[in-house]
mmCIF file of C-alpha atoms and ligand atoms in Angstrom:
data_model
loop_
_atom_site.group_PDB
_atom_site.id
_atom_site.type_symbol
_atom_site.label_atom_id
_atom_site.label_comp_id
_atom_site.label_asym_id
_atom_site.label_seq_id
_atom_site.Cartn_x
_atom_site.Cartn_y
_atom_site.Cartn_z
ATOM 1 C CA UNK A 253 -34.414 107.424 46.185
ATOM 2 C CA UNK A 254 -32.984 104.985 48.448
ATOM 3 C CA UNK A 255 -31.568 106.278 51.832
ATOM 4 C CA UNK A 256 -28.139 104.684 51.506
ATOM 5 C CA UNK A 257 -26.396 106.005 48.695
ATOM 6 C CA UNK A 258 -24.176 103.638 46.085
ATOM 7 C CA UNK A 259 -20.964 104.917 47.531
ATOM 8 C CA UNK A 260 -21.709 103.482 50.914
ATOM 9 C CA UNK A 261 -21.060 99.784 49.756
ATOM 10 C CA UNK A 262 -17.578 100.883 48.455
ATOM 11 C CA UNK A 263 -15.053 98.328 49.614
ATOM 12 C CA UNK A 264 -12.514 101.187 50.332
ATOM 13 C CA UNK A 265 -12.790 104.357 50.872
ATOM 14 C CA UNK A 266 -11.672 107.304 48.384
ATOM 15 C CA UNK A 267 -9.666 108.771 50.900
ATOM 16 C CA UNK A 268 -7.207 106.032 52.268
ATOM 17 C CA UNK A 269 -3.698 107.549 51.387
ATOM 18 C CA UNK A 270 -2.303 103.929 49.678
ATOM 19 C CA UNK A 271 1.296 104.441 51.552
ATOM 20 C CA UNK A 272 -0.910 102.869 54.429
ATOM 21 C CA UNK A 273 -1.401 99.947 53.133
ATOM 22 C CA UNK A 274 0.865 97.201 52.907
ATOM 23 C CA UNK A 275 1.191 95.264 49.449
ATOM 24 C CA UNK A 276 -1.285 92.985 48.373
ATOM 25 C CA UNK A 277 -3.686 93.814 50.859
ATOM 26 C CA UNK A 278 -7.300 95.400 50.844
ATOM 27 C CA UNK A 279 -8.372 98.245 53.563
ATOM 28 C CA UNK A 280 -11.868 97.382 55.346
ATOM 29 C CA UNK A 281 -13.761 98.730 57.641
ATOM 30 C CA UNK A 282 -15.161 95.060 58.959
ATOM 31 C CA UNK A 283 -13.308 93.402 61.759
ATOM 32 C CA UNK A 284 -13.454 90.053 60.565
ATOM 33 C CA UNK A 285 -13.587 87.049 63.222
ATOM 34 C CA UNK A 286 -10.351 84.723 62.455
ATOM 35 C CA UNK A 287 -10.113 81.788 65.151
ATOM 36 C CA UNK A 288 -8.467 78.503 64.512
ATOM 37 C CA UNK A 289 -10.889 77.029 66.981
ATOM 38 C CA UNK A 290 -13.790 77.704 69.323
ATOM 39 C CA UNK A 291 -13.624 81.131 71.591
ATOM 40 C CA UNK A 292 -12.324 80.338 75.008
ATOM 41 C CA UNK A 293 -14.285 82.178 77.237
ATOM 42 C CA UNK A 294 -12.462 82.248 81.266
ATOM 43 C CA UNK A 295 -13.859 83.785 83.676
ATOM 44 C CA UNK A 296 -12.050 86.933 84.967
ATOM 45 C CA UNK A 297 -11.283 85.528 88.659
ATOM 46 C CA UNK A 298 -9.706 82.354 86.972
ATOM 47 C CA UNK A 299 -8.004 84.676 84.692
ATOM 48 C CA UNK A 300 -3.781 85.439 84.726
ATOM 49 C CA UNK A 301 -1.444 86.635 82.820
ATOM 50 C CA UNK A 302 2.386 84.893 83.427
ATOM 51 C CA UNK A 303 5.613 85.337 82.245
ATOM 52 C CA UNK A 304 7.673 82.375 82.137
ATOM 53 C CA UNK A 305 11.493 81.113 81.119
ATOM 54 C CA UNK A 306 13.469 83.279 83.216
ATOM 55 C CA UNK A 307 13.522 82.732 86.581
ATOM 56 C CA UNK A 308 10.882 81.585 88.929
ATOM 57 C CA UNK A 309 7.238 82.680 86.879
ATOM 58 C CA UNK A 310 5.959 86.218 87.228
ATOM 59 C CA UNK A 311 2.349 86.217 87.101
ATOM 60 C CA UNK A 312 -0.574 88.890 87.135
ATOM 61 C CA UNK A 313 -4.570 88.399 88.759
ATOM 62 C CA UNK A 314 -6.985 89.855 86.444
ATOM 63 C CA UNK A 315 -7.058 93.123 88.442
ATOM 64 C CA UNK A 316 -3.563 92.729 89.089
ATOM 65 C CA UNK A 317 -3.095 93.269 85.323
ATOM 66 C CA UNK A 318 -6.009 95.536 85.244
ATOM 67 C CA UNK A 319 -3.632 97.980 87.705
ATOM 68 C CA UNK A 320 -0.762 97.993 85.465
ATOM 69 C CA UNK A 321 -0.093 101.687 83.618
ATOM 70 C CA UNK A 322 -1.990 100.951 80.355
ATOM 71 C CA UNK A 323 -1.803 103.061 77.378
ATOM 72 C CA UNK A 324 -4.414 104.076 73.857
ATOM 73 C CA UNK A 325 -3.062 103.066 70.673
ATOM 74 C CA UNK A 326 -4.639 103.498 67.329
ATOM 75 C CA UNK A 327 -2.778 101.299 65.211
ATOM 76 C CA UNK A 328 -3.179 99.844 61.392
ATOM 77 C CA UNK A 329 -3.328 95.997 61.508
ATOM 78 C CA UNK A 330 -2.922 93.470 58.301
ATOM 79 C CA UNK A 331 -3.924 90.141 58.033
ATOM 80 C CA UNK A 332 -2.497 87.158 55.853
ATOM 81 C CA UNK A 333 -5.663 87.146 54.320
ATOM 82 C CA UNK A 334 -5.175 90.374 52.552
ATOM 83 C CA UNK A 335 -7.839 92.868 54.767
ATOM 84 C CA UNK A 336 -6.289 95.225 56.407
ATOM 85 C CA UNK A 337 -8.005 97.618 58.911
ATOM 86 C CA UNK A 338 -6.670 101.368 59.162
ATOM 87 C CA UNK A 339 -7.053 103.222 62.658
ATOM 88 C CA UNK A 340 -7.629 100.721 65.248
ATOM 89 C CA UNK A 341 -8.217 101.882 68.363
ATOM 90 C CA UNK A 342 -7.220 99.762 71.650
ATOM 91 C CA UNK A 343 -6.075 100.247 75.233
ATOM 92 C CA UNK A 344 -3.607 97.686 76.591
ATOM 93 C CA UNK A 345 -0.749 97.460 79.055
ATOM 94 C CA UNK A 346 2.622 97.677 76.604
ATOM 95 C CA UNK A 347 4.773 94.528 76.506
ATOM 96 C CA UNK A 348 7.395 97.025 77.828
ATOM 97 C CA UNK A 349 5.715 97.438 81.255
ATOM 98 C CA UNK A 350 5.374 93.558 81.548
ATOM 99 C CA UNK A 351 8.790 92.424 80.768
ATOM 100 C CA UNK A 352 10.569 95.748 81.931
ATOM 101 C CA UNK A 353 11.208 94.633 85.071
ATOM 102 C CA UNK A 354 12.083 91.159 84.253
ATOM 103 C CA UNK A 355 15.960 90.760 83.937
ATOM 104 C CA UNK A 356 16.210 87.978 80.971
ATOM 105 C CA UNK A 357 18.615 87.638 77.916
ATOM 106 C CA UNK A 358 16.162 86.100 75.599
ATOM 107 C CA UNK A 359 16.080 86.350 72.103
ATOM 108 C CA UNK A 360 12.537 85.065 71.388
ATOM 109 C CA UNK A 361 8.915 84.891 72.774
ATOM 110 C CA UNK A 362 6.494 81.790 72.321
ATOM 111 C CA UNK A 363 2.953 83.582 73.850
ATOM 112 C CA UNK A 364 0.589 80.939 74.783
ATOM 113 C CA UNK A 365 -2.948 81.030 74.597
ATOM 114 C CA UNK A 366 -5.940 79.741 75.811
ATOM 115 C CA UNK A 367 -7.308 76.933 73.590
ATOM 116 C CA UNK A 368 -3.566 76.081 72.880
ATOM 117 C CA UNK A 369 -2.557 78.972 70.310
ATOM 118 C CA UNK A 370 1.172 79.942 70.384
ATOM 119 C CA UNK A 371 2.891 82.556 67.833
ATOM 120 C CA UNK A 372 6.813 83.459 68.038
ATOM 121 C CA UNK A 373 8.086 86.336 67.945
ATOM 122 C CA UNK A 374 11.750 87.961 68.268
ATOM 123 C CA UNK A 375 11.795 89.223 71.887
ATOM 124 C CA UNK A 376 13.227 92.303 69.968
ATOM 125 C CA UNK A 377 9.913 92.944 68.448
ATOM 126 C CA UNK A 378 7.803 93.046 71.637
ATOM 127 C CA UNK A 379 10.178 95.890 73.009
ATOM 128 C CA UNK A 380 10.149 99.781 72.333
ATOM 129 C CA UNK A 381 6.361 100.499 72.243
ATOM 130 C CA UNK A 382 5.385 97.734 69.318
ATOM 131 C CA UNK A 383 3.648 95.499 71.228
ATOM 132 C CA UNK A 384 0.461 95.284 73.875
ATOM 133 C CA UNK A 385 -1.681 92.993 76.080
ATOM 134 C CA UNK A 386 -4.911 95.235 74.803
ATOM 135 C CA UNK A 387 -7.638 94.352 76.688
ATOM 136 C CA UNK A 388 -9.863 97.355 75.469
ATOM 137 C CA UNK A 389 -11.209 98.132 71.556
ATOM 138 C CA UNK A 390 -13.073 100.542 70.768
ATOM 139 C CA UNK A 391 -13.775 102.011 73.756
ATOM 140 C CA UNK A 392 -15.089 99.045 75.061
ATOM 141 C CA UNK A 393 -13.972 95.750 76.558
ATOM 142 C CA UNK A 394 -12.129 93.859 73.992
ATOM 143 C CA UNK A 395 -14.998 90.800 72.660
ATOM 144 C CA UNK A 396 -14.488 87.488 73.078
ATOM 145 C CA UNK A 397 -14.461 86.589 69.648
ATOM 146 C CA UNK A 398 -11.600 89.203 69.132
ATOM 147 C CA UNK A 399 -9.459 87.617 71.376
ATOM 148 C CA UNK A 400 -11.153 89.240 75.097
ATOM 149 C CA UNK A 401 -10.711 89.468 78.198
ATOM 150 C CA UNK A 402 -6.937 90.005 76.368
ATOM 151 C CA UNK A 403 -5.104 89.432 73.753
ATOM 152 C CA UNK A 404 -1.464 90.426 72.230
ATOM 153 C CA UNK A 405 -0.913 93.367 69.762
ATOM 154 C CA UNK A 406 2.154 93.547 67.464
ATOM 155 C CA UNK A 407 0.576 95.646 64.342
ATOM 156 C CA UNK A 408 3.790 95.530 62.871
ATOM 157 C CA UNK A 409 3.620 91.815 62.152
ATOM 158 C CA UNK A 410 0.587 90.238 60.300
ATOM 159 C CA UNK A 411 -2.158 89.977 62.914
ATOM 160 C CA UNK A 412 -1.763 86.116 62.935
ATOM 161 C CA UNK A 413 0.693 86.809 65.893
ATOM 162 C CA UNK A 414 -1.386 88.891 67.490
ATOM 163 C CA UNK A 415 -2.149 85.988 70.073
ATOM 164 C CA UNK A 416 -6.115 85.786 70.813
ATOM 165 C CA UNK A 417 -6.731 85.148 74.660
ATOM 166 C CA UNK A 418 -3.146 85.422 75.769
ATOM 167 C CA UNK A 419 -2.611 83.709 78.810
ATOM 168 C CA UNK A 420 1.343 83.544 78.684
ATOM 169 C CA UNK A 421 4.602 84.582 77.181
ATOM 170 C CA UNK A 422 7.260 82.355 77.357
ATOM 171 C CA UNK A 423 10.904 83.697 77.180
ATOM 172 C CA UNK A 424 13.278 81.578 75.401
ATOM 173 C CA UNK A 425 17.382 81.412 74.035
ATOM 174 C CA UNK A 426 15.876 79.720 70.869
ATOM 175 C CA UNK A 427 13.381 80.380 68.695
ATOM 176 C CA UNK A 428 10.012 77.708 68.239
ATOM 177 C CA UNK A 429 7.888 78.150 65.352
ATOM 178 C CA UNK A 430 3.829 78.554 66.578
ATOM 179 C CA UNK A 431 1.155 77.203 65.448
ATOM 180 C CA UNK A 432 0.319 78.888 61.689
ATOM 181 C CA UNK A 433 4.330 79.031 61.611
ATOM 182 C CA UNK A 434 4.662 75.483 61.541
ATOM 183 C CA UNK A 435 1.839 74.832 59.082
ATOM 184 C CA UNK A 436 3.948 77.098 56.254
ATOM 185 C CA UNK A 437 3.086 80.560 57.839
ATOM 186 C CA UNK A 438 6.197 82.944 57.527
ATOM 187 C CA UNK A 439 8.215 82.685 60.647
ATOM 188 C CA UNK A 440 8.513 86.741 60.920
ATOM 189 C CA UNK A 441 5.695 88.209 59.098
ATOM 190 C CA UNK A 442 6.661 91.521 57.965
ATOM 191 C CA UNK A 443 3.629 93.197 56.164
ATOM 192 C CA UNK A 444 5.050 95.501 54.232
ATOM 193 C CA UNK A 445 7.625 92.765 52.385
ATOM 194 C CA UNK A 446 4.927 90.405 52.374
ATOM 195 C CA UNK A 447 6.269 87.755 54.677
ATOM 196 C CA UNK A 448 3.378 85.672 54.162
ATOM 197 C CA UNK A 449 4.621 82.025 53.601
ATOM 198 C CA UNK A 450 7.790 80.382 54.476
ATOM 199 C CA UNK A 451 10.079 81.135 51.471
ATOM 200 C CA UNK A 452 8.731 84.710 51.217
HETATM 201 N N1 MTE B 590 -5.637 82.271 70.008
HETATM 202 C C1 MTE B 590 -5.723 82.621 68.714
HETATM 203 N N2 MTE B 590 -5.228 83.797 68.336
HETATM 204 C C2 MTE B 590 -5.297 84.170 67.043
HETATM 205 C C3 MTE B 590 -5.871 83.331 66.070
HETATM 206 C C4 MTE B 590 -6.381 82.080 66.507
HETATM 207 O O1 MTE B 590 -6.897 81.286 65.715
HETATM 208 N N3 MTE B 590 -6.297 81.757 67.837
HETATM 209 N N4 MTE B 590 -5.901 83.716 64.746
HETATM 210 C C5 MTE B 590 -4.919 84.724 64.331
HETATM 211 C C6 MTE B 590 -5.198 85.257 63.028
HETATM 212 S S1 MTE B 590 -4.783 84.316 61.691
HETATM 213 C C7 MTE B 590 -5.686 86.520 62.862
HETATM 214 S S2 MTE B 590 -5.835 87.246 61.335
HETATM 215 C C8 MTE B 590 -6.172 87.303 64.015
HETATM 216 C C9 MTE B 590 -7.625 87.595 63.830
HETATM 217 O O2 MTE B 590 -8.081 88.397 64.880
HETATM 218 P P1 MTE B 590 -9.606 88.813 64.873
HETATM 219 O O3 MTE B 590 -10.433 87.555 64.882
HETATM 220 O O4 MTE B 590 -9.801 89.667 66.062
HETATM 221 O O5 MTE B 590 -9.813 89.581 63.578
HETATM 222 O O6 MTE B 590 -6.012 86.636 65.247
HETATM 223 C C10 MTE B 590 -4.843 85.858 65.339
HETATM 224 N N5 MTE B 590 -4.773 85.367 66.688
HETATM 225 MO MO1 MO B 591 -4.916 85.836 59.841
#
């Protein structure tokens, strides 16, 4: 008899309860590796975080950022490409610590990565516990190929704007379209009404 058992291989499991999972989509339990380009990899004492667009920049050092209250989430996250991944676990610093202190009246983000990634995002959306600089997965230092030393999390969006190697977030009155948003990508993103495309 073999030692793995049929079942093993199944795509999803018996128990997911289906309310978790957005329409269209398919739960995993890979972490697939989705990068428009190669991974950056910067060294951690060339590494900083910034905040930019209102008033002179605000920016963080490595441990700088690394001495910032940071919190564990376990989170669901869906991409575009229909997997979607139940009960991620990540530590980050919340978008709330990093802008709370920043008096601004801007409506919408741009984050910047390294490599030249940007995703937008209503500055409403990174506020009230929804969004993180996670620099931890697992328990472990967040991979390189996942987006470490940091990257953004919005799980409420698809995880195209969660921003791989986040280097920046740029406040602004207007909204800019990113990268996959300019190439026909949904400007919003919403999961669960399947906000995939621009016309969705
Ligand atoms: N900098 C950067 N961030 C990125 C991407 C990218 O190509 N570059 N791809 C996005 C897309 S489309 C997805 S689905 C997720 C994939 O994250 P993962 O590779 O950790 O699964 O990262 C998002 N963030
Ligand atoms: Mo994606």
């Amino acid at each position: 008899m073999s030692p793995i058992s049929r079942g093993f291989h199944r795509r999803a499991a018996p128990d997911v309860d289906p309310s978790r999972v957005p329409p269209g989509q398919h739960v995993t339990a890979d972490f697939p590796v989705l990068s428009a380009g190669p991974t950056p990899r910067t060294a951690l004492r060339d590494w900083t975080f910034s905040v930019t667009g209102a008033g002179p920049a605000r920016s963080w050092t490595w441990d700088e950022f690394r001495a910032l209250p940071a919190e564990k989430v376990t989170v669901d996250i869906h991409c575009v490409t229909r997997w979607s991944k139940l009960d991620t676990t990540w530590e980050g610093v919340s978008l709330d610590t990093l802008l709370g202190g920043i008096r601004h009246e801007a409506g919408f983000v741009l984050a910047h990565s390294d490599g030249g990634y940007t995703t937008n995002l209503p500055a409403a959306d990174v506020m009230g516990g929804r969004a993180w600089v996670a620099f931890g997965y697992a328990g472990q230092p967040l991979e390189a190929e996942h987006g470490g030393p940091a990257r953004l999390l919005v799980p409420h969006l698809y995880f195209w704007k969660s921003a791989k190697w986040v280097r920046r977030l740029e406040l602004l009155d207007h909204d800019v379209p990113g990268f996959w948003e300019s190439y026909g990508y949904h400007n919003y993103g919403d999961p669960w009404k399947e906000q995939r495309y621009a016309g969705d």
